[in-house]
Structure formats: structure tokens, C-alpha cells
PDB file of C-alpha atoms in Angstrom:
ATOM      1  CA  UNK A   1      -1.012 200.571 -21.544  1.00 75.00           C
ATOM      2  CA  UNK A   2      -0.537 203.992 -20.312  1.00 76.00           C
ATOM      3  CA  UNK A   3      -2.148 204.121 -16.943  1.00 71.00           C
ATOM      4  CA  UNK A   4      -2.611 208.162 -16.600  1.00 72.00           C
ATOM      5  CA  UNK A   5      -4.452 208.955 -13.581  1.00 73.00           C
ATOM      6  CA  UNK A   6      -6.317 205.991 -13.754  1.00 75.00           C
ATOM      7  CA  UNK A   7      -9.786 207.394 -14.007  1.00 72.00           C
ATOM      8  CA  UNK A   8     -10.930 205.614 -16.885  1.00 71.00           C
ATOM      9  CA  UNK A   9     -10.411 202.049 -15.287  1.00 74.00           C
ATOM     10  CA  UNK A  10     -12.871 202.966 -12.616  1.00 71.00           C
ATOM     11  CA  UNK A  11     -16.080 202.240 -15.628  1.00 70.00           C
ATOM     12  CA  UNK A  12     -14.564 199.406 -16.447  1.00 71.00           C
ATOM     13  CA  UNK A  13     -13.729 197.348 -14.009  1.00 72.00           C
ATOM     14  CA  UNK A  14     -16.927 195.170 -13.983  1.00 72.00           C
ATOM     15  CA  UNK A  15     -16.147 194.120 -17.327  1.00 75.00           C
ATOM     16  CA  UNK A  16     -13.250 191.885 -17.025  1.00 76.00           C
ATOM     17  CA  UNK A  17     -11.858 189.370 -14.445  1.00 79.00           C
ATOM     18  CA  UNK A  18      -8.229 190.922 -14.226  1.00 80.00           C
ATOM     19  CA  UNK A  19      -6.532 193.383 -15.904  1.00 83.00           C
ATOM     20  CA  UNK A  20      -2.712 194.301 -16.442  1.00 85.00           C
ATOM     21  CA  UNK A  21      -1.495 197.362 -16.479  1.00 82.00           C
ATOM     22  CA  UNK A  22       1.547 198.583 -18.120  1.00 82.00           C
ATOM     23  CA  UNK A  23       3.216 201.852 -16.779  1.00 79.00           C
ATOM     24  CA  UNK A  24       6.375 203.651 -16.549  1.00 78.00           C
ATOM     25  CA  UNK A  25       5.237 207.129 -15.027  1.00 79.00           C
ATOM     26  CA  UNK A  26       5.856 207.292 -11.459  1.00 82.00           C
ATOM     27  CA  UNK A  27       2.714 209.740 -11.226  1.00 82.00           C
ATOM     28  CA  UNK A  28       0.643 206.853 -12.340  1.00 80.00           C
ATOM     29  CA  UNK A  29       2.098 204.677  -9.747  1.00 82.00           C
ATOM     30  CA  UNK A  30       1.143 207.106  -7.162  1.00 84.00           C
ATOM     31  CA  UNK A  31      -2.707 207.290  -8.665  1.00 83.00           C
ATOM     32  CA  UNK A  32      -2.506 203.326  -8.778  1.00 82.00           C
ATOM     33  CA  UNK A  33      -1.928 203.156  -5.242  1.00 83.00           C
ATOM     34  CA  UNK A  34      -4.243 205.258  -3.865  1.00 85.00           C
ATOM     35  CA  UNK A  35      -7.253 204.323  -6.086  1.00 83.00           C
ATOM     36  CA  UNK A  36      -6.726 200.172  -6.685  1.00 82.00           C
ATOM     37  CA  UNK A  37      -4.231 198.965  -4.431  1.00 80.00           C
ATOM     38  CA  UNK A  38      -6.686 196.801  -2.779  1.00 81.00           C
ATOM     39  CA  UNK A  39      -8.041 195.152  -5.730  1.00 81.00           C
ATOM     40  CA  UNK A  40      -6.295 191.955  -6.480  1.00 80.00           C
ATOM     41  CA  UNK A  41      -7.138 191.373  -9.836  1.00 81.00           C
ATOM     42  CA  UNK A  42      -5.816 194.952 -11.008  1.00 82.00           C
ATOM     43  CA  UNK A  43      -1.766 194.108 -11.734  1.00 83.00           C
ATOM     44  CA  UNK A  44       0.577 197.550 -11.805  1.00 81.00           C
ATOM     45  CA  UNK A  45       3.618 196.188 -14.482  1.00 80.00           C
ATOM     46  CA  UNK A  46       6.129 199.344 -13.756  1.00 80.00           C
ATOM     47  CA  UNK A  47       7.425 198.245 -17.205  1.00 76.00           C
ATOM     48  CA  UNK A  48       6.867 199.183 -20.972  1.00 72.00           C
ATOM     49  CA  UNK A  49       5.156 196.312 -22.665  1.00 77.00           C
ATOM     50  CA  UNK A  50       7.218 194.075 -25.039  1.00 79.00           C
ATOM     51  CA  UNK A  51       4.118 192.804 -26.997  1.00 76.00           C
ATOM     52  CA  UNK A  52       5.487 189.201 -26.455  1.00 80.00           C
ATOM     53  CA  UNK A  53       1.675 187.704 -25.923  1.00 76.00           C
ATOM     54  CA  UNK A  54      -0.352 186.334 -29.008  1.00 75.00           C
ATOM     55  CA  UNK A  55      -4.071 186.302 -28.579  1.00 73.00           C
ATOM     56  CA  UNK A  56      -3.862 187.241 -24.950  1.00 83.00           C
ATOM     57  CA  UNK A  57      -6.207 190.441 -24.254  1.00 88.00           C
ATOM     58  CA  UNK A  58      -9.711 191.667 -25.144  1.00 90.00           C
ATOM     59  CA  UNK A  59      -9.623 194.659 -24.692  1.00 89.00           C
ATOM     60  CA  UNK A  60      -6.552 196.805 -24.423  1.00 89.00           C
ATOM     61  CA  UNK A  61      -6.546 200.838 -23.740  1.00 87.00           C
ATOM     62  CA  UNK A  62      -3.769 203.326 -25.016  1.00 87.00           C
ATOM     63  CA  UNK A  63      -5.129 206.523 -23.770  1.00 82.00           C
ATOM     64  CA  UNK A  64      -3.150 209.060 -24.789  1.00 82.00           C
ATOM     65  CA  UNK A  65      -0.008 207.517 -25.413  1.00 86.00           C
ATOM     66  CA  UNK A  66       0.365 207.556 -29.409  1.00 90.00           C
ATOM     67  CA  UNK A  67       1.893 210.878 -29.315  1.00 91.00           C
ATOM     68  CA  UNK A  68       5.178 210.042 -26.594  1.00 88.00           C
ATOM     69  CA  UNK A  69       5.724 207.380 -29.050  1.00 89.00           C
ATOM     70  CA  UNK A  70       8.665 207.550 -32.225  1.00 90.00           C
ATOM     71  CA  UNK A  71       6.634 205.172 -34.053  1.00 91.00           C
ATOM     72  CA  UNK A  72       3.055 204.529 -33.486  1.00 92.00           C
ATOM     73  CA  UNK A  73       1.618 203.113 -36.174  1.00 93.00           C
ATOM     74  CA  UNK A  74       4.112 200.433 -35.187  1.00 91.00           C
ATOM     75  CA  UNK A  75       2.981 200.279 -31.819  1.00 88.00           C
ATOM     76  CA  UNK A  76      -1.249 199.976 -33.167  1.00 92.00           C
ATOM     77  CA  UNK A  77      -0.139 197.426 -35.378  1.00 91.00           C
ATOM     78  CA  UNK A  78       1.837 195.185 -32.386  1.00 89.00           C
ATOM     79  CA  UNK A  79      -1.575 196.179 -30.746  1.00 90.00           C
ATOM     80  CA  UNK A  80      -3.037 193.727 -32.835  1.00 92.00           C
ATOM     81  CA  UNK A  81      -1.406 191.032 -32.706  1.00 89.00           C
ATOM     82  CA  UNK A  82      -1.675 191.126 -28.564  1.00 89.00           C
ATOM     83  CA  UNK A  83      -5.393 190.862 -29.033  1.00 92.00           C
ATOM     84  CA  UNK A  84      -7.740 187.887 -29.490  1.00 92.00           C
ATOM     85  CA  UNK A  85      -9.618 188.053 -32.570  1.00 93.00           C
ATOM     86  CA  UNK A  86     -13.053 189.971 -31.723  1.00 95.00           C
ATOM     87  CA  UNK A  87     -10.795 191.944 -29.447  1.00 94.00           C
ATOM     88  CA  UNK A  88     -11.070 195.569 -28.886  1.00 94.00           C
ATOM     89  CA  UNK A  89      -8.833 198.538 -28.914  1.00 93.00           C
ATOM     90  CA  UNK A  90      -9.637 201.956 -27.769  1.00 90.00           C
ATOM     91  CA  UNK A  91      -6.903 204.585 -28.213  1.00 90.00           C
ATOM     92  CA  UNK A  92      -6.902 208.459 -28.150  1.00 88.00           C
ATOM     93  CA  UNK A  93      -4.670 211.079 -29.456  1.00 91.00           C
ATOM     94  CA  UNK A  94      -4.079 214.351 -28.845  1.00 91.00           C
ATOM     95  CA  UNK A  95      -3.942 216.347 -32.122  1.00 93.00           C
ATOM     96  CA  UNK A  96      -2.183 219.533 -32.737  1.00 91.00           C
ATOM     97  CA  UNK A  97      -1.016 219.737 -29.442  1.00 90.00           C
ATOM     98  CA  UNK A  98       2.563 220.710 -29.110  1.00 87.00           C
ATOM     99  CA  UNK A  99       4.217 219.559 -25.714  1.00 88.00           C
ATOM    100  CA  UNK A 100       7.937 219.112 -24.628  1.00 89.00           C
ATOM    101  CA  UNK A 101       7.395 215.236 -24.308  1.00 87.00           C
ATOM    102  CA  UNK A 102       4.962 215.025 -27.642  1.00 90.00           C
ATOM    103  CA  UNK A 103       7.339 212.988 -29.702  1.00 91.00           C
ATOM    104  CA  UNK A 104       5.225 212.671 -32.648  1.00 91.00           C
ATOM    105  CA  UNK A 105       2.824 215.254 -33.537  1.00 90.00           C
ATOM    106  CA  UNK A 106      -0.022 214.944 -35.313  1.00 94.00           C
ATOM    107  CA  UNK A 107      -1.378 217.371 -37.073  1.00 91.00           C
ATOM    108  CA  UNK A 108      -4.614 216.449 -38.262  1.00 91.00           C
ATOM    109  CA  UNK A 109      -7.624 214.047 -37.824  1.00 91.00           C
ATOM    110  CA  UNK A 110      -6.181 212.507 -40.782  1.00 92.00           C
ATOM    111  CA  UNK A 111      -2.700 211.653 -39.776  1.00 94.00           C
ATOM    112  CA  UNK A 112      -4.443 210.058 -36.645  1.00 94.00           C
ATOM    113  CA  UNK A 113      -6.455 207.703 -39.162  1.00 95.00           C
ATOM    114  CA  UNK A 114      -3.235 206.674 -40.826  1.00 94.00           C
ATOM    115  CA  UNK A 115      -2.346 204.646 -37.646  1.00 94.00           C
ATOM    116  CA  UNK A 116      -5.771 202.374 -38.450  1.00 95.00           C
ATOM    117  CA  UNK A 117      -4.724 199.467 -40.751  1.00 93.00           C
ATOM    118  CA  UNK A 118      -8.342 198.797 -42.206  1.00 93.00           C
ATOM    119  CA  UNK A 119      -7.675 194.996 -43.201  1.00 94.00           C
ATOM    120  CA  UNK A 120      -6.909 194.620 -39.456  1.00 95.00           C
ATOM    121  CA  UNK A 121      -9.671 196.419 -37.679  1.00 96.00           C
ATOM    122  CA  UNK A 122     -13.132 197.533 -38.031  1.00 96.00           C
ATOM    123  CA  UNK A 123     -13.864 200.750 -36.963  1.00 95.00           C
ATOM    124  CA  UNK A 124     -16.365 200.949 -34.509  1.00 95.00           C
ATOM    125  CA  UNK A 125     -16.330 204.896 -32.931  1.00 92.00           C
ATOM    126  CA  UNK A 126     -14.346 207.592 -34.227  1.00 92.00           C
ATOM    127  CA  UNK A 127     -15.167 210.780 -31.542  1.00 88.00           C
ATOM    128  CA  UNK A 128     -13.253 214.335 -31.007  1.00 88.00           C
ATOM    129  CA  UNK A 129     -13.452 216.160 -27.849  1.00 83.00           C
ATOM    130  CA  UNK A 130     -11.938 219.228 -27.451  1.00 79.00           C
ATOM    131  CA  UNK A 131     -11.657 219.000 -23.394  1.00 67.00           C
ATOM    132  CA  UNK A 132     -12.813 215.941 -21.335  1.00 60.00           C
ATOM    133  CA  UNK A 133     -14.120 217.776 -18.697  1.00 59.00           C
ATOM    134  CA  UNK A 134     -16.409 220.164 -20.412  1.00 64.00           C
ATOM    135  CA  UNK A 135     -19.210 219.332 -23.305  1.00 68.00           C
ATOM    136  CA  UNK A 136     -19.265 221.455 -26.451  1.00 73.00           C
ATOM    137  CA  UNK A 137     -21.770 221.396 -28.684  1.00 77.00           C
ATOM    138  CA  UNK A 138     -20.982 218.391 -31.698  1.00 80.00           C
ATOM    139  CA  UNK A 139     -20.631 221.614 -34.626  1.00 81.00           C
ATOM    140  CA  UNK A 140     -17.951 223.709 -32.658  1.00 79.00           C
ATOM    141  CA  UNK A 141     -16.070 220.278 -32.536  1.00 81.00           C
ATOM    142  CA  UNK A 142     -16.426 219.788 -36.095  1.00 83.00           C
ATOM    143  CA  UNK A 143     -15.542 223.494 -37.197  1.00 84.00           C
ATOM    144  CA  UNK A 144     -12.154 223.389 -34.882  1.00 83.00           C
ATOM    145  CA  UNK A 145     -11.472 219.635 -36.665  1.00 85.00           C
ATOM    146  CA  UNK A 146     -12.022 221.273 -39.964  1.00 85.00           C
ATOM    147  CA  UNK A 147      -9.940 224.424 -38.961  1.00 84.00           C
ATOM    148  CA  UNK A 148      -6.613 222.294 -38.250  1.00 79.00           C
ATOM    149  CA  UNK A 149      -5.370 224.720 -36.068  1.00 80.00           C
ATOM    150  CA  UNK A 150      -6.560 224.438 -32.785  1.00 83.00           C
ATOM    151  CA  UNK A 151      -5.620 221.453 -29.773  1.00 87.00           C
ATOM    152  CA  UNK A 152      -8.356 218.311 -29.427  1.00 87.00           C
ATOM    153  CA  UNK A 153      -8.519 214.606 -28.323  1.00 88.00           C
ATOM    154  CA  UNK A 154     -10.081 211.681 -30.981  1.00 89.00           C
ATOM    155  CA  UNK A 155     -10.590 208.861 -29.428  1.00 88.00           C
ATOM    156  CA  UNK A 156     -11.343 205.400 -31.912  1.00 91.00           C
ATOM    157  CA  UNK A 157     -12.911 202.507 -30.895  1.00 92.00           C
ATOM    158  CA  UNK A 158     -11.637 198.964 -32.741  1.00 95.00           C
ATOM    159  CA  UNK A 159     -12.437 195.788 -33.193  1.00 96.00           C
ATOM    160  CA  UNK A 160      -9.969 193.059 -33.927  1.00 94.00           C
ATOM    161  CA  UNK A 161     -11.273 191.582 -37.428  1.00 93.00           C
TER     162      UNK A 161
END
């Protein structure tokens, strides 16, 4: 859910058998088509999902999506019922990172955590990243966590209990 530029489906595609993908941004229908048009078990839903499916997925990605959403603890929580039990979720946030179509901002690696029901989900990985692109030593990440006031990523890993 939330497609992006599709990069981070390319390390995962040997995992599953199909996968659905649920998009609205015509930028990601663009990226779609010119990296997995020709796989047939890849399925482009130009749609926002409607969380109708019980115990359907195993794994479902929100990558960067929490923030262009009004609610989203809401939307982790409808997360969870989608998956099978055993199920994973990985989701990332940006955090203090102020954009015209940033609905919801959080402000903290806390507010983030808030979104994490705990009698739902285990916690597998909680990680920060300050860029995707470029590796910074684990203390600078920790000291610009800490400071509140700079822009990073967290991404959290969960299991369906």
C-alpha cells in the first residue's frame, strides 16, 4: 500500500507468489510500468484499499504513507485485521518533516510508537535513518532522534500476534 517508486519490491519479490499493490499516485503508475509490467503475478490496484479482506496477506508494506493520512493509527490498526495471524507489517514514517501534502505530522519517535497497539503486534525492528541513500554512523542517528528537531525516517518491523 503505497507503491512509491517501487524500489523496495525489487528485494522482495522472491518471497511471495503474487502481490497486490494498492496505489493512487500516477507517478507510481509510471514507475510500475516501466519496472514490473511484465511480471504477472505483480497486480497495480489504481485504488485506495478498503481493508475489506480478513486474514488475506502476509506481509503488507506502508512505506511512507502514515504521514498523508488524517488518521493513522486507524489505518495500522485496519492493517491488522487484513493480515493472517503470524503476518508481518513493515511501515515507515517520516518524522519532523513538514511537507505541503504531510497531513499528520509527527513530531517525535514517540508519537510514531503510539500508532503500535502492543496487544496486537510484536515488535520485531524499530530502525531510524536519517537519508536512505547515505549511511551515518548509528550515534549521529541517535543524537538527531534525541534532539527532536531535525527530519528522519523510522521504519518498524511487526508481527501479527
Amino acid at each position: 500500500i503505497g507503491f512509491g517508486t517501487g524500489i523496495d519490491l525489487a528485494t522482495r519479490l522472491n518471497y511471495f507468489k503474487s502481490y497486490d499493490i494498492f496505489e493512487i499516485n500516477e507517478y507510481s503508475q509510471i514507475m510500475f510500468n516501466l519496472l514490473y509490467s511484465n511480471i504477472n503475478s505483480i497486480k497495480f490496484n489504481k485504488t485506495f484499499y478498503t481493508f475489506n479482506d480478513e486474514d488475506k496477506y502476509s506481509f503488507v508494506q506502508l512505506i511512507e504513507l502514515m504521514e498523508h493520512l488524517e488518521t493513522p493509527k486507524e489505518y495500522i490498526d485496519l492493517t491488522h485485521k487484513t493480515l493472517k495471524r503470524g503476518g508481518y507489517l513493515i511501515f515507515t514514517t517520516a518524522v519532523n518533516m513538514a511537507n505541503i501534502d504531510h497531513i499528520y505530522l509527527f513530531d517525535n519517535l514517540h508519537s510514531v510508537r503510539e500508532l503500535i497497539d502492543k496487544d496486537k503486534w510484536d515488535i520485531i525492528e524499530e530502525k531510524c535513518f536519517l537519508n536512505s541513500l547515505i549511511k551515518y554512523p548509528e550515534a549521529k542517528i541517535n543524537d538527531i532522534v534525541n534532539s527532536n528537531k531535525l527530519p528522519y525516517i523510522v521504519t518498524h518491523i511487526l508481527k501479527n500476534k
